PDB file of C-alpha atoms in Angstrom:
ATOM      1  CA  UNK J  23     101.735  -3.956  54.821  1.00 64.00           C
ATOM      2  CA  UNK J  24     102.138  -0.709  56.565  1.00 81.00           C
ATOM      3  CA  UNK J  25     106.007  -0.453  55.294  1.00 94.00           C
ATOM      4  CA  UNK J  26     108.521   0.120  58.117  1.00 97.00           C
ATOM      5  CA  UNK J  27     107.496   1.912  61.716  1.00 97.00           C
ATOM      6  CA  UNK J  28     109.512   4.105  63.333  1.00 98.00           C
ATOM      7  CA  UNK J  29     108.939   6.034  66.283  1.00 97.00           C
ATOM      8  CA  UNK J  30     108.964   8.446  67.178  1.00 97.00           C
ATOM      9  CA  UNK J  31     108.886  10.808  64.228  1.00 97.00           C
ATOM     10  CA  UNK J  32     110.551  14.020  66.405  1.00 97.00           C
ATOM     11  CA  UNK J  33     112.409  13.539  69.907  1.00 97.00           C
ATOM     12  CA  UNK J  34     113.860  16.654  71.547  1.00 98.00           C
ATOM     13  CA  UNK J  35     116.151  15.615  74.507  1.00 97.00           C
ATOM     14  CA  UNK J  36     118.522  17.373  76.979  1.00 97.00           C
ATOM     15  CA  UNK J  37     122.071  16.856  76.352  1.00 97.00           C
ATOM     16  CA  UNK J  38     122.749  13.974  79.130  1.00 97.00           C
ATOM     17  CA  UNK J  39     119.445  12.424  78.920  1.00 98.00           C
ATOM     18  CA  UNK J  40     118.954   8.731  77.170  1.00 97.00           C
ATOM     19  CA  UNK J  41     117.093   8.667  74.196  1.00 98.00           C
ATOM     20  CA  UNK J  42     115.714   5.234  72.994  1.00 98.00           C
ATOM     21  CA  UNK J  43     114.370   4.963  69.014  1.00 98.00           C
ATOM     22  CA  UNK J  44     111.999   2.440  67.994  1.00 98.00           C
ATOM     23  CA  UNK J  45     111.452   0.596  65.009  1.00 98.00           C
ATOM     24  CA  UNK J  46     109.341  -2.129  63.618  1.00 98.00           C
ATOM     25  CA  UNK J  47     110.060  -3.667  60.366  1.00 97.00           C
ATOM     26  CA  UNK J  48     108.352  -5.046  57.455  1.00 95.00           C
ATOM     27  CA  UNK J  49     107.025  -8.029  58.507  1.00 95.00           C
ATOM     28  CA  UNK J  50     109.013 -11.108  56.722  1.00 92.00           C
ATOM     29  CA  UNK J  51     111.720  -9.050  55.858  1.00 93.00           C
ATOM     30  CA  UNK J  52     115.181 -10.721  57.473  1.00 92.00           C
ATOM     31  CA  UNK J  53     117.680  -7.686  57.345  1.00 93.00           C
ATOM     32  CA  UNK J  54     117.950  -4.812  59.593  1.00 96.00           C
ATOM     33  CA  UNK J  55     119.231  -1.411  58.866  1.00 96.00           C
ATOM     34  CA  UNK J  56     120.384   1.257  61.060  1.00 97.00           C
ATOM     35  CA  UNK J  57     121.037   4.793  59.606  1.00 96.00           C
ATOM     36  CA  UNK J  58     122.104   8.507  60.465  1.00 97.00           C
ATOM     37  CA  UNK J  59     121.482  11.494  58.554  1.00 96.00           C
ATOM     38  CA  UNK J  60     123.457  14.383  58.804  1.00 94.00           C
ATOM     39  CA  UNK J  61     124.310  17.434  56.461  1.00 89.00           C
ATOM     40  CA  UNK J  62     127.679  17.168  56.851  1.00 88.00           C
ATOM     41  CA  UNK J  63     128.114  13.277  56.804  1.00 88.00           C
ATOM     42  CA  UNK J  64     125.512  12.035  54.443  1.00 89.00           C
ATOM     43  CA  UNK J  65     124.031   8.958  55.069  1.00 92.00           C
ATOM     44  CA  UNK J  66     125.650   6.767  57.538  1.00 92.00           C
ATOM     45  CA  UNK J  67     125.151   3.109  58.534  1.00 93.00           C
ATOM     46  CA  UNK J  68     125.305   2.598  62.359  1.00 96.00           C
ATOM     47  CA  UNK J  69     124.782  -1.075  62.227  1.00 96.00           C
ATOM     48  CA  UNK J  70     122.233  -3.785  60.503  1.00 93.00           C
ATOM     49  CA  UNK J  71     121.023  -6.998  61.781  1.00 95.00           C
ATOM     50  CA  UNK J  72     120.372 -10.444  59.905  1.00 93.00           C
ATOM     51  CA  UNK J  73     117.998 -12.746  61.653  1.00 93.00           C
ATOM     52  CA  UNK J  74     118.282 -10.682  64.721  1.00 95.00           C
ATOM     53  CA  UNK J  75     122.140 -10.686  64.576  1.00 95.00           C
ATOM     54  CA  UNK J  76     124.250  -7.887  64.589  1.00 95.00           C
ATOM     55  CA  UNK J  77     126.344  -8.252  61.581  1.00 92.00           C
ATOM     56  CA  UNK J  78     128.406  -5.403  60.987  1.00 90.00           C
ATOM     57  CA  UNK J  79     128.402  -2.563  64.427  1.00 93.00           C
ATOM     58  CA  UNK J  80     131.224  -0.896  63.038  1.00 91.00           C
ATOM     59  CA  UNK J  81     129.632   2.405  62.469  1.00 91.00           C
ATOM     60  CA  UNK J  82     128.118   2.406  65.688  1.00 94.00           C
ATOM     61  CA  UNK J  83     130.200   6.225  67.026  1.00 88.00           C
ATOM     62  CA  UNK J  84     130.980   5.087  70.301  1.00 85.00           C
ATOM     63  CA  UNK J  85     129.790   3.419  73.468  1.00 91.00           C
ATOM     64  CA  UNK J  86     126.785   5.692  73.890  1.00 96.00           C
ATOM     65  CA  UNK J  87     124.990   4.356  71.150  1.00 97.00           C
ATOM     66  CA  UNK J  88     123.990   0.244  71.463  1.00 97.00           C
ATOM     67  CA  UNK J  89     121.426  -1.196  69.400  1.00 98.00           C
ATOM     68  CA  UNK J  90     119.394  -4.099  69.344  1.00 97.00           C
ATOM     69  CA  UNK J  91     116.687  -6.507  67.982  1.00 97.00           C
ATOM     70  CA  UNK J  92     115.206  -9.282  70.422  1.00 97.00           C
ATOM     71  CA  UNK J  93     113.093 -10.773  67.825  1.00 95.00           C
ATOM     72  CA  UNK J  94     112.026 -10.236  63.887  1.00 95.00           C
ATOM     73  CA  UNK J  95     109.665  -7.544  64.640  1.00 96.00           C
ATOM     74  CA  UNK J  96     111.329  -4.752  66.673  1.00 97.00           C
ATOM     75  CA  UNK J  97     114.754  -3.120  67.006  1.00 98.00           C
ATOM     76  CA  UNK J  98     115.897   0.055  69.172  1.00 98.00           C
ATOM     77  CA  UNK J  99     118.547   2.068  69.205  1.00 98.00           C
ATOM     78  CA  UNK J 100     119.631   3.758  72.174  1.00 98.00           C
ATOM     79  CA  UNK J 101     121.955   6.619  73.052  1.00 97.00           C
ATOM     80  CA  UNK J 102     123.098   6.625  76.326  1.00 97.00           C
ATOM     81  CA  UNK J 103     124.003   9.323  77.223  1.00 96.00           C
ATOM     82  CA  UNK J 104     123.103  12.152  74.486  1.00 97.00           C
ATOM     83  CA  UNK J 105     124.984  14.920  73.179  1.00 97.00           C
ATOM     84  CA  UNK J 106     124.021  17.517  70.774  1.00 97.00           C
ATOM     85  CA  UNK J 107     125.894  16.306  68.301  1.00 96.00           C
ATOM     86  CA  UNK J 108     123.851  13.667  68.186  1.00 97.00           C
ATOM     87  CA  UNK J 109     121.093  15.701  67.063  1.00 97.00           C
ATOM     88  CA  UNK J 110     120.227  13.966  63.374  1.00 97.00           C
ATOM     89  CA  UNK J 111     117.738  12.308  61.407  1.00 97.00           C
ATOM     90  CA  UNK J 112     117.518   8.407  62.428  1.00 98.00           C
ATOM     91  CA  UNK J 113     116.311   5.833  59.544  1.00 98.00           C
ATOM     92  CA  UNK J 114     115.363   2.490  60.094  1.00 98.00           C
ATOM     93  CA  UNK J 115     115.293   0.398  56.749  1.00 96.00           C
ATOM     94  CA  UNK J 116     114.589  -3.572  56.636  1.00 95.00           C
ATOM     95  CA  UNK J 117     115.473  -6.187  53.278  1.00 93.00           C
ATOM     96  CA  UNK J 118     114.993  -9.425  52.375  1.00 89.00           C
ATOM     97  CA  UNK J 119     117.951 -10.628  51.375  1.00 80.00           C
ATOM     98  CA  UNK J 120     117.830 -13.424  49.044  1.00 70.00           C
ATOM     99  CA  UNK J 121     114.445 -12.058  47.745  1.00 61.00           C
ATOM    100  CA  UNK J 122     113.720 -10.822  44.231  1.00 54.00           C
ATOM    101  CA  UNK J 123     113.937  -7.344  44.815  1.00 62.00           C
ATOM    102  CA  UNK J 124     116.376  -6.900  46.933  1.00 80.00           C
ATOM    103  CA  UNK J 125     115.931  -3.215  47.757  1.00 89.00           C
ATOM    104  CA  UNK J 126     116.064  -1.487  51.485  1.00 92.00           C
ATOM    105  CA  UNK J 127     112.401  -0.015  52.445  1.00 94.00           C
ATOM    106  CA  UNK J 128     112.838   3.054  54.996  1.00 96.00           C
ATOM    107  CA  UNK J 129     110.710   3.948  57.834  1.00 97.00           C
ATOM    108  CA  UNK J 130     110.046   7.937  58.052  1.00 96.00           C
ATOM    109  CA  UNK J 131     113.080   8.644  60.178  1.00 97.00           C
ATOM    110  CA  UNK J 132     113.342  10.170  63.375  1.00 98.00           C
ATOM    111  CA  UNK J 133     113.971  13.576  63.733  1.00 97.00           C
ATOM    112  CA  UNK J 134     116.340  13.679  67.254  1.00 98.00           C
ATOM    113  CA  UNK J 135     117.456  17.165  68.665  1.00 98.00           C
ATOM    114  CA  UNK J 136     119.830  17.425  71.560  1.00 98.00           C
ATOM    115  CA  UNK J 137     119.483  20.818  73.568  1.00 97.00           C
TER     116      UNK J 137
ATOM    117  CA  UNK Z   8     135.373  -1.661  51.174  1.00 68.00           C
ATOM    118  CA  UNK Z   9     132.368  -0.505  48.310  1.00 78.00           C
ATOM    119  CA  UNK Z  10     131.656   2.879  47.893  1.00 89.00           C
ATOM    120  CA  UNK Z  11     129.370   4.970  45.875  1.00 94.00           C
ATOM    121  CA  UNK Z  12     130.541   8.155  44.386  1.00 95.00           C
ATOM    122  CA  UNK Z  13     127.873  11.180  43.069  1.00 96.00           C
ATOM    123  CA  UNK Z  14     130.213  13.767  41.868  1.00 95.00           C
ATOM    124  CA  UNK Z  15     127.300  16.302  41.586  1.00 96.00           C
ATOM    125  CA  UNK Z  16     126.341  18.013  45.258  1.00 95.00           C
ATOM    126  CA  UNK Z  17     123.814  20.190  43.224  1.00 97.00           C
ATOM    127  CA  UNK Z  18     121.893  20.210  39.847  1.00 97.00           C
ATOM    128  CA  UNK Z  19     118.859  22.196  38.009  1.00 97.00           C
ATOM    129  CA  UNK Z  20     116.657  21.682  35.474  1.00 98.00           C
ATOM    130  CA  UNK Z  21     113.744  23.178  33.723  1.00 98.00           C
ATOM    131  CA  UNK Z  22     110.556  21.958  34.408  1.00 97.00           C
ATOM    132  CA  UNK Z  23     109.699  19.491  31.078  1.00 97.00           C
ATOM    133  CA  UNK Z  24     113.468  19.443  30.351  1.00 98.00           C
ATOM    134  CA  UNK Z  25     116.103  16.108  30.886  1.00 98.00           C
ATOM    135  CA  UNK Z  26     118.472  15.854  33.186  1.00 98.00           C
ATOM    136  CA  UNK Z  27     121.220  13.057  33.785  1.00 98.00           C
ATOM    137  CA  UNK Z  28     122.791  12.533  37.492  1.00 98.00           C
ATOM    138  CA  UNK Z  29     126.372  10.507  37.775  1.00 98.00           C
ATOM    139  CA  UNK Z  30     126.937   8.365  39.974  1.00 98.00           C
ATOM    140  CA  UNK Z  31     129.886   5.953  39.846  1.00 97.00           C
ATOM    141  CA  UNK Z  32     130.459   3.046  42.541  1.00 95.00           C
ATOM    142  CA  UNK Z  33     133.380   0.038  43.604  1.00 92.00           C
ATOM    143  CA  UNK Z  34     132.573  -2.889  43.849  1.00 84.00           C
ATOM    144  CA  UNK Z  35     134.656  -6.450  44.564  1.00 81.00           C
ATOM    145  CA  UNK Z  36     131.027  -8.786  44.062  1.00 79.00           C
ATOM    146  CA  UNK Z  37     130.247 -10.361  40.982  1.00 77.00           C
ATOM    147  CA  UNK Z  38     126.455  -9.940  41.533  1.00 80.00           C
ATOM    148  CA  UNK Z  39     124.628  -6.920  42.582  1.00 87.00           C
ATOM    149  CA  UNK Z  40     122.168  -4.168  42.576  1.00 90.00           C
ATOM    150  CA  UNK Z  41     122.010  -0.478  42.213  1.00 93.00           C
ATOM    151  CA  UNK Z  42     119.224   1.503  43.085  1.00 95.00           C
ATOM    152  CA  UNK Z  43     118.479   4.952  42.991  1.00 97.00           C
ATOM    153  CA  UNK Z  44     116.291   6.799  45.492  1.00 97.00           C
ATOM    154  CA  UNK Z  45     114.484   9.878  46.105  1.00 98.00           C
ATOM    155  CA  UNK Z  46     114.146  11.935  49.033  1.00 97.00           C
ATOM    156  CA  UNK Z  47     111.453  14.704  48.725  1.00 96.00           C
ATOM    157  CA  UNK Z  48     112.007  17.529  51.385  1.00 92.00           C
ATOM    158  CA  UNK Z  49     109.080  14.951  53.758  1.00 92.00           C
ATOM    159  CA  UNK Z  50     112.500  12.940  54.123  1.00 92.00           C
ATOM    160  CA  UNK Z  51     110.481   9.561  52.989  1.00 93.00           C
ATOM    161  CA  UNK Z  52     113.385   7.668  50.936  1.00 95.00           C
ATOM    162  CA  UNK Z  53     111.564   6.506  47.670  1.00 95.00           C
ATOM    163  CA  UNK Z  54     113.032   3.860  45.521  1.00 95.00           C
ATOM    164  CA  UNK Z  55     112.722   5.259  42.366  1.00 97.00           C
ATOM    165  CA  UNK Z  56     114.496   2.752  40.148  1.00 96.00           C
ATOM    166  CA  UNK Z  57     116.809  -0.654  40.269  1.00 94.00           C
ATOM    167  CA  UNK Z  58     119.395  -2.511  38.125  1.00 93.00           C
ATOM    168  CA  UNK Z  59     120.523  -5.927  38.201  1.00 89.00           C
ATOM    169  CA  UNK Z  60     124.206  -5.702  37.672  1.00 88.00           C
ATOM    170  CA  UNK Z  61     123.964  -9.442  35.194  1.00 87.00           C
ATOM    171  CA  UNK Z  62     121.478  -7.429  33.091  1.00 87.00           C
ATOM    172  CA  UNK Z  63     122.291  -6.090  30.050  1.00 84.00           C
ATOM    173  CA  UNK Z  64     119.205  -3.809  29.571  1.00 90.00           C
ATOM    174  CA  UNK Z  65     119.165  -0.966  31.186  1.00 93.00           C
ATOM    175  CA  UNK Z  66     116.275  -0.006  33.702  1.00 93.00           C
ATOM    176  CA  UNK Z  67     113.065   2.063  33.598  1.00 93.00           C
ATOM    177  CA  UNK Z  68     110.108   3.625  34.885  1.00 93.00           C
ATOM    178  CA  UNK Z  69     108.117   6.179  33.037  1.00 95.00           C
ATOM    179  CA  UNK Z  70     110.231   8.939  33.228  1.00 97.00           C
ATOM    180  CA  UNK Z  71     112.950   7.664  34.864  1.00 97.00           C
ATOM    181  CA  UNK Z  72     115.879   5.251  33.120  1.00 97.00           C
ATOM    182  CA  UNK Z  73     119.522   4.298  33.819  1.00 97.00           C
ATOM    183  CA  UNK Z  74     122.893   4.111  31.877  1.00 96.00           C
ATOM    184  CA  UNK Z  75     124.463   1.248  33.261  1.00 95.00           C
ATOM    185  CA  UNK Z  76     128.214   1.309  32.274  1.00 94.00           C
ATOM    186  CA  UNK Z  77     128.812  -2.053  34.226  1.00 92.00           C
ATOM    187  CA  UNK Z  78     132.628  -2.012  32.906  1.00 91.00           C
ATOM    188  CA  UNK Z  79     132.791   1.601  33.688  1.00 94.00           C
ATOM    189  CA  UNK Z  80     131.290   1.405  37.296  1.00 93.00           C
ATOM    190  CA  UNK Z  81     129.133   4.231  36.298  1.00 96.00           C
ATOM    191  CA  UNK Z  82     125.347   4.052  36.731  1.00 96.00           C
ATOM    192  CA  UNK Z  83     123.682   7.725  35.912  1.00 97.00           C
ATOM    193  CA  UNK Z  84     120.011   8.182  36.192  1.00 98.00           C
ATOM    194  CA  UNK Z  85     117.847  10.089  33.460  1.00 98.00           C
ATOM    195  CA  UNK Z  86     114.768  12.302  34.316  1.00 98.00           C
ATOM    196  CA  UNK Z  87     112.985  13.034  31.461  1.00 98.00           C
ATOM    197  CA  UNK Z  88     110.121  15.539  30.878  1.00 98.00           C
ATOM    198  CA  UNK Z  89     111.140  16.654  34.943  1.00 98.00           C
ATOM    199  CA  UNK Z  90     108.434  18.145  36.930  1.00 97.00           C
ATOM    200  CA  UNK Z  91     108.244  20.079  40.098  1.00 97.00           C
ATOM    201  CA  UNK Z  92     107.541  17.282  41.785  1.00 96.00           C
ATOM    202  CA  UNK Z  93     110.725  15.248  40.917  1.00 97.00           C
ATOM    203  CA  UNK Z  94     112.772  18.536  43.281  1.00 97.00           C
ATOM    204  CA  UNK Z  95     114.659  16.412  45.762  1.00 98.00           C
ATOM    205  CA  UNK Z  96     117.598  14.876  46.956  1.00 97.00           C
ATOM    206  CA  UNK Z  97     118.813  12.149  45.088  1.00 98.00           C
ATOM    207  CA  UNK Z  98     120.977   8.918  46.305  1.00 97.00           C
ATOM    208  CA  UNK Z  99     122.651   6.076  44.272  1.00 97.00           C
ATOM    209  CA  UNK Z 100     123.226   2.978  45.872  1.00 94.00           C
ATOM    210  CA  UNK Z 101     124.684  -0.112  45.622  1.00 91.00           C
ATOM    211  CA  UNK Z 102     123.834  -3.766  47.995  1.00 85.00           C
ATOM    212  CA  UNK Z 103     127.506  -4.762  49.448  1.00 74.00           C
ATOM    213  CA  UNK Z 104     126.562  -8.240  50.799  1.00 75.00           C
ATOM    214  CA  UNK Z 105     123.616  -7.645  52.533  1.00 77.00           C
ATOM    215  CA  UNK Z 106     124.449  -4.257  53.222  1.00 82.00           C
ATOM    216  CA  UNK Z 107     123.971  -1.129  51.286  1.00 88.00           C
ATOM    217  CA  UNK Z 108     126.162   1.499  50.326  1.00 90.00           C
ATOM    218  CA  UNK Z 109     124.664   5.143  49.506  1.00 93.00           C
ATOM    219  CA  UNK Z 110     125.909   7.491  47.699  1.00 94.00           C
ATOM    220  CA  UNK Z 111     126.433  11.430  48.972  1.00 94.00           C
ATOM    221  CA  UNK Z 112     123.730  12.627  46.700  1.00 96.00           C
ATOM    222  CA  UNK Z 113     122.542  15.198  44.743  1.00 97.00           C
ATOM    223  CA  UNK Z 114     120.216  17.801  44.979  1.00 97.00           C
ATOM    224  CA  UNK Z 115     118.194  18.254  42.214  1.00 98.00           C
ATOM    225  CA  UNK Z 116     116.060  21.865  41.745  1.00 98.00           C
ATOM    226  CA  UNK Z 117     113.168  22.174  39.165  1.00 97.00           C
ATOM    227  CA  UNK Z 118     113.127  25.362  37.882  1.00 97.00           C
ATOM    228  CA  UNK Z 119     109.267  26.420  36.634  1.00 94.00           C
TER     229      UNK Z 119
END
């Protein structure tokens, strides 16, 4: 398996301008992870998905950012519209819960700067 | 709500020596993992190790091991014989649910 897609690896935006992240996840896996990686904040869940489902949106900032996942093999997260301070490193992990090794397998982030 | 608690922003360590990083967590589930990752400055995030919480023995991999305190909530990770290589940032986590919680981390210089 080629592990978890994300795309695209750098995105430099104008501050105003919608921004749309991709991600695909390991294929099987049911659980969807949304993160945000700042210097200041750490590592912050936005949201995660099972079975498609949003389960838990409540790190989601504000209205500009909406996520979702039509089916098991894509998700996007879109921020609508940007601001620079915005401008972070994006992961997209996936799980399967209920599985052996229950662990959380990251994509390589995207890199999103918001001039 | 769970949390994950690495009291140590930064640490160093001589290349071939051991180091230990803290990490401490709260949890209200009966059954869980912790994991500890590494992220070199590429930004992958590498699992580097994982406990069960219901077993007794504590994890490892080659260099790597884990004191799991489950009474304690504490769950430090051991690098022994370090290496340039292992120079990263360093995350504890714990699975809340189906969720995971990380840790702040710690960054972790190799000195040659």
């Amino acid at each position: 398996d080629a592990g978890v897609i994300q795309s695209p690896r750098h995105e430099v935006t104008e501050m105003g301008q919608e921004v749309t992240l991709r991600c695909k996840p390991i294929s099987g896996h049911n659980s969807l992870f949304w993160y945000r990686q700042t210097m200041m904040r750490g590592l912050e869940l936005l949201i995660y998905f099972n079975n498609n489902v949003p389960i838990d949106d409540s790190g989601m900032p504000e209205d500009r950012f909406s996520a979702k996942m039509p089916n098991a093999s894509f998700s996007t997260l879109k921020i609508q519209p940007s601001e620079p301070r915005d401008s972070a490193v994006y992961f997209c992990a996936s799980s399967l819960w209920g599985g052996p090794n229950t662990e959380a397998f990251f994509g390589q982030g995207t890199r999103l700067t918001v001039v | 709500a769970q949390t994950v608690t690495q009291s140590q922003p930064e640490m160093s360590v001589q290349e071939a020596e051991t180091v230990t990083l803290s990490c401490t967590y709260d949890t209200s589930e009966s059954d869980y993992y912790l994991f500890w990752y590494k992220q070199p400055p590429s930004r992958q995030m590498i699992l580097v190790i994982r406990q069960e919480a219901y077993k007794q023995q504590n994890a490892t991999e080659n260099r790597f091991s884990v004191n799991f305190q489950k009474a304690a909530k504490s769950f430090s990770l051991k690098i022994s014989d370090s290496q340039l290589g292992d120079a990263a940032m360093y995350f504890c986590a714990s699975n809340y649910g189906q969720n995971f919680v990380f840790g702040p981390g710690t960054r972790l210089s190799v000195l040659p």
